[in-house]
CSV table of C-alpha atoms in Angstrom, one decimal:
chain,number,residue,atom,x,y,z
A,1,SER,CA,-43.4,10.9,-47.7
A,2,ARG,CA,-42.3,9.9,-51.4
A,3,SER,CA,-41.4,6.6,-52.9
A,4,THR,CA,-38.8,5.9,-55.7
A,5,SER,CA,-39.2,2.6,-57.6
A,6,SER,CA,-38.0,0.5,-60.3
A,7,PRO,CA,-39.6,-2.8,-61.8
A,8,ARG,CA,-38.4,-4.7,-58.9
A,9,PHE,CA,-37.8,-2.4,-56.1
A,10,SER,CA,-39.7,0.3,-54.1
A,11,MET,CA,-38.5,2.7,-51.6
A,12,SER,CA,-40.6,5.0,-49.2
A,13,TRP,CA,-38.9,8.3,-48.0
A,14,THR,CA,-39.9,11.0,-45.3
A,15,ALA,CA,-38.1,14.1,-45.6
A,16,THR,CA,-37.6,16.8,-42.5
A,17,THR,CA,-35.7,19.6,-41.6
A,18,ARG,CA,-32.8,19.5,-38.9
A,19,SER,CA,-35.6,20.7,-36.5
A,20,GLY,CA,-37.8,17.8,-37.5
A,21,ALA,CA,-40.2,20.0,-39.6
A,22,PRO,CA,-41.6,18.2,-42.7
A,23,HIS,CA,-39.6,19.3,-45.9
A,24,LYS,CA,-40.4,18.6,-49.6
A,25,LEU,CA,-38.1,15.8,-51.1
A,26,ASP,CA,-36.7,17.6,-54.0
A,27,GLY,CA,-33.6,18.7,-55.7
A,28,ASP,CA,-30.3,17.0,-55.1
A,29,VAL,CA,-32.1,15.1,-52.2
A,30,ALA,CA,-34.7,13.6,-54.4
A,31,SER,CA,-32.0,12.7,-57.1
A,32,PHE,CA,-29.8,11.0,-54.4
A,33,ALA,CA,-32.9,8.9,-53.2
A,34,ALA,CA,-33.6,7.9,-57.0
A,35,LEU,CA,-29.9,6.7,-57.1
A,36,LEU,CA,-30.4,4.8,-54.0
A,37,GLY,CA,-33.5,3.1,-55.4
A,38,ARG,CA,-31.6,2.2,-58.5
A,39,LEU,CA,-28.5,0.8,-56.3
A,40,ALA,CA,-31.2,-1.3,-54.3
A,41,ALA,CA,-33.0,-2.6,-57.4
A,42,ARG,CA,-29.5,-3.3,-58.8
A,43,ASP,CA,-30.6,-2.3,-62.2
A,44,GLY,CA,-28.4,-3.1,-65.2
A,45,GLY,CA,-25.7,-0.6,-66.3
A,46,LEU,CA,-24.4,0.2,-62.7
A,47,SER,CA,-20.7,1.4,-62.7
A,48,ASP,CA,-18.1,-0.6,-60.7
A,49,GLU,CA,-18.3,2.2,-58.1
A,50,GLU,CA,-22.2,1.9,-58.1
A,51,ALA,CA,-22.1,-1.8,-57.7
A,52,ALA,CA,-19.6,-1.7,-54.6
A,53,ALA,CA,-22.0,1.0,-53.1
A,54,ALA,CA,-24.9,-1.4,-53.6
A,55,GLU,CA,-23.2,-4.2,-51.6
A,56,LEU,CA,-22.9,-1.7,-48.7
A,57,PHE,CA,-26.4,-1.7,-47.3
A,58,ASP,CA,-29.3,-4.2,-46.2
A,59,TRP,CA,-32.0,-2.8,-48.5
A,60,THR,CA,-34.8,-4.1,-46.5
A,61,ALA,CA,-33.7,-2.1,-43.4
A,62,PRO,CA,-34.0,1.7,-43.0
A,63,LEU,CA,-31.6,4.1,-44.4
A,64,HIS,CA,-31.0,7.6,-43.2
A,65,VAL,CA,-29.7,10.6,-45.4
A,66,ALA,CA,-28.4,13.8,-44.2
A,67,ARG,CA,-27.3,17.0,-46.5
A,68,SER,CA,-25.0,19.9,-46.0
A,69,PRO,CA,-24.3,22.5,-48.3
A,70,GLY,CA,-20.8,24.2,-49.1
A,71,ARG,CA,-20.5,27.7,-48.3
A,72,LEU,CA,-19.5,30.9,-49.9
A,73,ASP,CA,-17.6,33.5,-47.7
A,74,VAL,CA,-19.1,36.8,-48.4
A,75,MET,CA,-17.1,38.8,-45.7
A,76,GLY,CA,-14.4,38.0,-43.2
A,77,GLY,CA,-12.6,35.1,-44.7
A,78,ILE,CA,-9.7,33.7,-42.8
A,79,ALA,CA,-10.0,36.4,-40.4
A,80,ASP,CA,-12.2,33.9,-38.5
A,81,TYR,CA,-8.9,32.6,-36.9
A,82,SER,CA,-8.6,35.9,-34.8
A,83,GLY,CA,-12.2,36.3,-33.8
A,84,SER,CA,-13.2,38.6,-36.5
A,85,ARG,CA,-17.1,38.7,-37.6
A,86,VAL,CA,-17.9,37.1,-40.8
A,87,LEU,CA,-20.8,36.7,-43.2
A,88,GLN,CA,-21.2,33.3,-44.7
A,89,MET,CA,-23.7,32.1,-47.5
A,90,PRO,CA,-24.9,28.4,-48.2
A,91,ILE,CA,-24.5,27.5,-51.7
A,92,GLY,CA,-26.5,25.1,-54.0
A,93,GLU,CA,-23.8,22.4,-54.1
A,94,ALA,CA,-24.0,19.9,-51.2
A,95,CYS,CA,-22.6,16.7,-49.8
A,96,LEU,CA,-25.3,14.0,-49.2
A,97,VAL,CA,-24.5,10.9,-46.8
A,98,ALA,CA,-26.6,7.8,-46.5
A,99,ALA,CA,-25.9,5.8,-43.3
A,100,GLN,CA,-27.4,2.6,-42.0
A,101,ARG,CA,-27.1,1.0,-38.6
A,102,GLN,CA,-26.1,-2.7,-39.0
A,103,PRO,CA,-26.3,-4.3,-35.4
A,104,ALA,CA,-24.7,-7.6,-36.5
A,105,SER,CA,-21.7,-6.0,-38.1
A,106,ALA,CA,-18.3,-5.4,-36.1
A,107,GLY,CA,-17.1,-2.6,-38.4
A,108,VAL,CA,-17.8,0.4,-40.3
A,109,ARG,CA,-17.7,0.4,-44.2
A,110,ALA,CA,-17.7,3.8,-45.9
A,111,ALA,CA,-17.8,4.4,-49.6
A,112,SER,CA,-17.5,7.6,-51.6
A,113,PHE,CA,-18.7,8.4,-55.1
A,114,GLY,CA,-16.0,9.8,-57.4
A,115,SER,CA,-13.0,8.5,-55.2
A,116,ALA,CA,-11.9,6.1,-58.1
A,117,ALA,CA,-11.7,9.1,-60.7
A,118,GLY,CA,-9.3,10.8,-58.1
A,119,GLY,CA,-7.3,7.9,-57.6
A,120,ARG,CA,-8.7,7.2,-54.0
A,121,THR,CA,-9.8,3.9,-52.6
A,122,SER,CA,-13.6,3.7,-53.2
A,123,VAL,CA,-14.6,1.7,-50.0
A,124,VAL,CA,-12.7,1.7,-46.8
A,125,HIS,CA,-13.3,-0.7,-43.9
A,126,VAL,CA,-12.6,0.0,-40.3
A,127,ALA,CA,-13.3,-2.6,-37.2
A,128,LEU,CA,-15.1,-1.2,-34.3
A,129,SER,CA,-12.2,-2.2,-32.2
A,130,GLU,CA,-10.0,0.0,-33.9
A,131,LEU,CA,-12.2,2.8,-32.9
A,132,ALA,CA,-12.8,1.8,-29.2
A,133,GLY,CA,-11.6,-0.9,-26.9
A,134,PRO,CA,-12.3,-2.2,-23.4
A,135,ALA,CA,-10.7,1.1,-21.8
A,136,GLY,CA,-12.9,3.2,-24.0
A,137,PRO,CA,-12.5,5.1,-27.4
A,138,VAL,CA,-9.2,5.0,-29.0
A,139,PRO,CA,-7.2,8.3,-28.5
A,140,LEU,CA,-8.0,10.5,-31.7
A,141,ALA,CA,-4.3,10.9,-32.4
A,142,GLU,CA,-4.2,7.1,-32.9
A,143,LEU,CA,-7.3,7.1,-35.0
A,144,ARG,CA,-5.9,9.9,-37.2
A,145,ALA,CA,-2.9,7.6,-37.7
A,146,ARG,CA,-4.9,4.6,-38.7
A,147,LEU,CA,-7.1,6.7,-41.0
A,148,THR,CA,-4.5,8.8,-42.7
A,149,SER,CA,-1.7,6.3,-43.1
A,150,ASP,CA,-2.8,5.5,-46.5
A,151,GLY,CA,-3.2,8.7,-48.6
A,152,ARG,CA,-5.7,6.8,-51.0
A,153,ALA,CA,-8.0,6.2,-48.3
A,154,ALA,CA,-7.4,9.3,-46.2
A,155,TRP,CA,-10.9,10.9,-47.2
A,156,ALA,CA,-12.3,8.3,-44.8
A,157,ALA,CA,-10.9,10.5,-41.6
A,158,TYR,CA,-13.7,13.0,-42.6
A,159,VAL,CA,-16.3,10.3,-42.3
A,160,ILE,CA,-15.4,7.6,-40.0
A,161,GLY,CA,-13.5,10.3,-37.7
A,162,CYS,CA,-17.0,11.6,-37.2
A,163,LEU,CA,-18.0,8.5,-35.3
A,164,GLY,CA,-14.7,8.3,-33.2
A,165,VAL,CA,-15.5,12.0,-32.2
A,166,LEU,CA,-18.9,11.1,-31.2
A,167,TYR,CA,-17.5,8.1,-29.1
A,168,HIS,CA,-15.2,10.4,-27.2
A,169,ASP,CA,-18.4,12.8,-26.8
A,170,GLY,CA,-20.6,10.1,-25.4
A,171,ALA,CA,-23.2,10.8,-28.0
A,172,VAL,CA,-23.0,7.3,-29.3
A,173,SER,CA,-21.4,4.1,-28.2
A,174,PRO,CA,-19.6,1.2,-29.8
A,175,ALA,CA,-22.4,-1.0,-28.3
A,176,ASP,CA,-24.7,0.6,-31.0
A,177,GLY,CA,-23.3,-1.7,-33.8
A,178,GLY,CA,-21.9,-1.4,-37.0
A,179,LEU,CA,-22.5,1.0,-39.9
A,180,ALA,CA,-22.6,1.5,-43.5
A,181,ILE,CA,-22.0,4.9,-45.0
A,182,LEU,CA,-22.3,6.2,-48.5
A,183,VAL,CA,-21.0,9.7,-49.5
A,184,ALA,CA,-21.9,11.7,-52.5
A,185,SER,CA,-20.9,15.5,-53.0
A,186,ASP,CA,-20.8,17.9,-55.8
A,187,VAL,CA,-19.2,20.8,-53.6
A,188,PRO,CA,-15.9,21.4,-55.5
A,189,GLU,CA,-12.9,20.1,-53.6
A,190,ALA,CA,-9.9,22.5,-52.5
A,191,ALA,CA,-11.9,25.4,-54.0
A,192,GLY,CA,-12.3,27.3,-50.8
A,193,VAL,CA,-16.1,26.5,-50.4
A,194,SER,CA,-15.9,24.2,-47.4
A,195,SER,CA,-16.1,20.7,-49.1
A,196,SER,CA,-14.6,19.1,-46.1
A,197,ALA,CA,-16.8,20.7,-43.6
A,198,ALA,CA,-19.8,19.8,-45.8
A,199,VAL,CA,-18.8,16.0,-45.6
A,200,GLU,CA,-18.3,16.2,-41.8
A,201,VAL,CA,-21.7,18.0,-41.1
A,202,ALA,CA,-23.6,15.5,-43.4
A,203,SER,CA,-21.7,12.6,-42.3
A,204,MET,CA,-22.1,13.3,-38.4
A,205,SER,CA,-25.9,14.2,-39.1
A,206,ALA,CA,-26.4,10.9,-40.8
A,207,LEU,CA,-24.7,8.8,-38.1
A,208,LEU,CA,-26.8,10.2,-35.3
A,209,ALA,CA,-30.1,9.7,-37.3
A,210,ALA,CA,-28.8,6.0,-38.3
A,211,LEU,CA,-28.1,5.3,-34.7
A,212,GLY,CA,-31.4,6.7,-33.3
A,213,LYS,CA,-29.8,9.5,-31.6
A,214,PRO,CA,-31.5,13.1,-31.6
A,215,PRO,CA,-29.7,16.0,-33.2
A,216,LEU,CA,-26.9,17.4,-30.9
A,217,SER,CA,-28.0,20.5,-28.8
A,218,PRO,CA,-27.4,23.4,-28.9
A,219,ASP,CA,-27.2,23.5,-32.7
A,220,GLU,CA,-23.7,24.9,-32.6
A,221,LYS,CA,-22.3,21.7,-30.8
A,222,LEU,CA,-22.5,19.7,-34.3
A,223,ALA,CA,-20.2,22.3,-35.8
A,224,LEU,CA,-18.0,22.1,-33.0
A,225,LEU,CA,-17.5,18.4,-33.0
A,226,CYS,CA,-17.1,18.7,-36.8
A,227,GLN,CA,-14.4,21.0,-36.3
A,228,LYS,CA,-12.9,18.8,-33.9
A,229,VAL,CA,-12.9,16.0,-36.5
A,230,GLU,CA,-10.9,18.1,-38.9
A,231,ASN,CA,-8.5,19.3,-36.2
A,232,GLU,CA,-7.8,16.0,-34.3
A,233,VAL,CA,-8.4,13.2,-36.9
A,234,VAL,CA,-7.7,14.9,-40.3
A,235,GLY,CA,-5.2,17.1,-39.1
A,236,ALA,CA,-6.2,20.2,-40.5
A,237,PRO,CA,-5.8,23.3,-38.3
A,238,CYS,CA,-9.1,24.9,-39.4
A,239,GLY,CA,-11.3,27.5,-37.3
A,240,ILE,CA,-15.0,26.9,-36.7
A,241,MET,CA,-16.5,29.3,-39.5
A,242,ASP,CA,-16.7,26.6,-42.1
A,243,GLN,CA,-18.6,24.1,-40.0
A,244,LEU,CA,-21.0,26.5,-38.6
A,245,ALA,CA,-21.9,27.8,-41.9
A,246,CYS,CA,-22.5,24.3,-43.3
A,247,ALA,CA,-24.4,23.3,-40.4
A,248,LEU,CA,-26.5,26.3,-39.7
A,249,GLY,CA,-26.6,28.5,-43.0
A,250,ARG,CA,-30.0,29.3,-44.5
A,251,GLU,CA,-31.3,29.7,-48.1
A,252,GLY,CA,-31.4,33.3,-49.1
A,253,ARG,CA,-29.7,34.6,-46.0
A,254,LEU,CA,-26.1,35.5,-44.6
A,255,LEU,CA,-25.0,33.7,-41.5
A,256,SER,CA,-23.5,36.3,-39.2
A,257,LEU,CA,-20.8,34.8,-36.9
A,258,LEU,CA,-18.0,35.6,-34.4
A,259,CYS,CA,-15.9,32.6,-34.5
A,260,ARG,CA,-13.9,33.0,-31.2
A,261,PRO,CA,-15.9,31.8,-29.4
A,262,ALA,CA,-18.4,30.2,-31.6
A,263,THR,CA,-21.2,32.7,-31.6
A,264,VAL,CA,-24.0,33.0,-34.1
A,265,LEU,CA,-25.2,36.6,-34.3
A,266,GLY,CA,-28.2,35.9,-36.6
A,267,THR,CA,-28.9,36.0,-40.0
A,268,VAL,CA,-29.0,39.0,-42.6
A,269,PRO,CA,-31.6,38.5,-45.6
A,270,ILE,CA,-30.1,39.1,-49.0
A,271,PRO,CA,-32.3,41.5,-50.9
A,272,PRO,CA,-34.2,39.9,-53.7
A,273,HIS,CA,-32.7,42.1,-56.3
A,274,LEU,CA,-29.3,40.9,-55.4
A,275,ARG,CA,-27.3,37.7,-56.7
A,276,VAL,CA,-24.0,36.6,-55.1
A,277,TRP,CA,-21.5,34.7,-57.4
A,278,GLY,CA,-18.4,32.7,-56.4
A,279,ILE,CA,-15.6,32.6,-59.2
A,280,ASP,CA,-13.2,29.7,-59.2
A,281,SER,CA,-9.8,31.0,-59.2
A,282,ALA,CA,-8.6,27.5,-59.9
A,283,ALA,CA,-5.8,28.0,-57.0
A,284,ARG,CA,-6.3,24.9,-55.0
A,285,ARG,CA,-6.4,25.0,-51.3
A,286,HIS,CA,-4.9,22.3,-48.9
A,287,PRO,CA,-6.3,22.9,-45.6
A,288,ALA,CA,-4.3,20.2,-43.8
A,289,GLY,CA,-1.2,22.3,-44.2
A,290,GLY,CA,0.5,24.7,-46.4
A,291,ALA,CA,0.0,28.4,-46.2
A,292,GLY,CA,-3.0,28.0,-44.4
A,293,GLY,CA,-1.6,26.2,-41.5
A,294,ARG,CA,1.4,28.6,-41.4
A,295,LEU,CA,-0.9,31.5,-41.1
A,296,LEU,CA,-2.8,30.0,-38.3
A,297,SER,CA,0.4,29.1,-36.4
A,298,SER,CA,1.6,32.8,-37.0
A,299,LEU,CA,-1.7,34.3,-35.8
A,300,LEU,CA,-1.7,32.1,-32.6
A,301,SER,CA,2.0,33.0,-32.0
A,302,SER,CA,1.5,36.6,-32.3
A,303,ARG,CA,-1.7,36.4,-30.1
A,304,GLY,CA,0.2,34.5,-27.4
A,305,ALA,CA,3.1,36.8,-27.6
A,306,SER,CA,0.7,39.9,-27.3
A,307,ARG,CA,-0.9,38.3,-23.9
A,308,ALA,CA,2.5,37.8,-22.6
A,309,ARG,CA,3.6,41.3,-23.2
A,310,CYS,CA,0.2,42.5,-21.8
A,311,ALA,CA,0.9,40.3,-18.5
A,312,THR,CA,4.3,41.8,-18.1
A,313,ARG,CA,3.1,45.2,-18.6
A,314,SER,CA,0.3,44.9,-16.2
A,315,ALA,CA,2.3,43.4,-13.3
A,316,ALA,CA,5.0,46.3,-13.5
A,317,PRO,CA,4.4,49.0,-11.0
A,318,THR,CA,3.0,52.2,-12.3
A,319,THR,CA,3.1,55.8,-10.8
A,320,ALA,CA,-0.2,56.6,-12.9
A,321,PRO,CA,-2.9,54.2,-11.8
A,322,SER,CA,-5.4,56.3,-13.8
A,323,ALA,CA,-3.4,56.2,-17.1
A,324,PRO,CA,-5.1,54.7,-20.1
A,325,PRO,CA,-4.0,51.5,-21.4
A,326,PRO,CA,-0.9,52.1,-23.7
A,327,SER,CA,-1.6,52.3,-27.3
A,328,TRP,CA,-0.1,48.9,-28.1
A,329,ALA,CA,-2.7,47.2,-26.0
A,330,ALA,CA,-5.6,45.8,-28.2
A,331,PRO,CA,-8.8,45.0,-26.7
A,332,CYS,CA,-8.0,41.2,-26.5
A,333,CYS,CA,-4.9,41.9,-24.4
A,334,ARG,CA,-5.7,44.9,-22.0
A,335,PRO,CA,-4.8,44.1,-18.3
A,336,PRO,CA,-7.4,41.8,-16.4
A,337,SER,CA,-8.7,44.8,-14.5
A,338,ALA,CA,-9.9,46.4,-17.7
A,339,ARG,CA,-11.7,43.5,-19.3
A,340,GLY,CA,-12.4,40.9,-16.7
A,341,GLY,CA,-9.6,38.5,-17.8
A,342,CYS,CA,-6.8,38.5,-20.3
């Protein structure tokens, strides 16, 4: 527990890990808490973006903040699409999201620091009726169309999309009321270090806390729902690696993953005499399309073709039942009798 204060306002904070264990309020979390205290006090010198963020919250009610780091790919990379083992490391840069339940509100307001500098809308408002109706949650394809129709406000798909996916999962309900959300991230965008996954993981964690819900169980479920946000609301055909790494990464350790299915194999300690550095190539990545999407489509098409070929071969009569599988048959497409399913 720690207080941040100004001459006219004081805030008290309690920090815990995802598992609920006490944690020291330090680093970027302490800096973000101090920023929120300044917004609450409405100290002079606020920028236009900060002034707009200050209007989001009821500063006499609780706020919940969640943090998720970006990640550095140490081994495996894009091979996660085809089920390869990968090793991922959290980085120091992170996304922080503050969320507050506002029972009297009939909508969700989300603000993102840095949006104006990037030519984007700083504050996005979506009515709860646009997320769910009498028949239940709005289909995610419709939510995607609503949130991405204006490119300047499309960043909100990563944030408000988390609420839509939680509605579909049943973890939260529109009856829980409206929300105010503030996003601040220093994870480099479009640099291959999971800036979008960090936003999703921090946003979903903050939303659950603000609505009084426990963390999702098992831990992998948070990553899977965040992947659903990116696939079905944002429209980016990503694998699960980024979300797992941002949700479950540990400082000083490499997270060992098998990504098809989402299986955490454990962590590998980084020897204390080693340092890992990521160098920005300045080649921008665009996960919602482009080469990444074309590569994934090619991988899945090839996998489907291999399975179809496998089924054809395995259905054909053979005069040598004990013969080994043909040389082209990779482990993922051996006949069902050889591996319990194709």
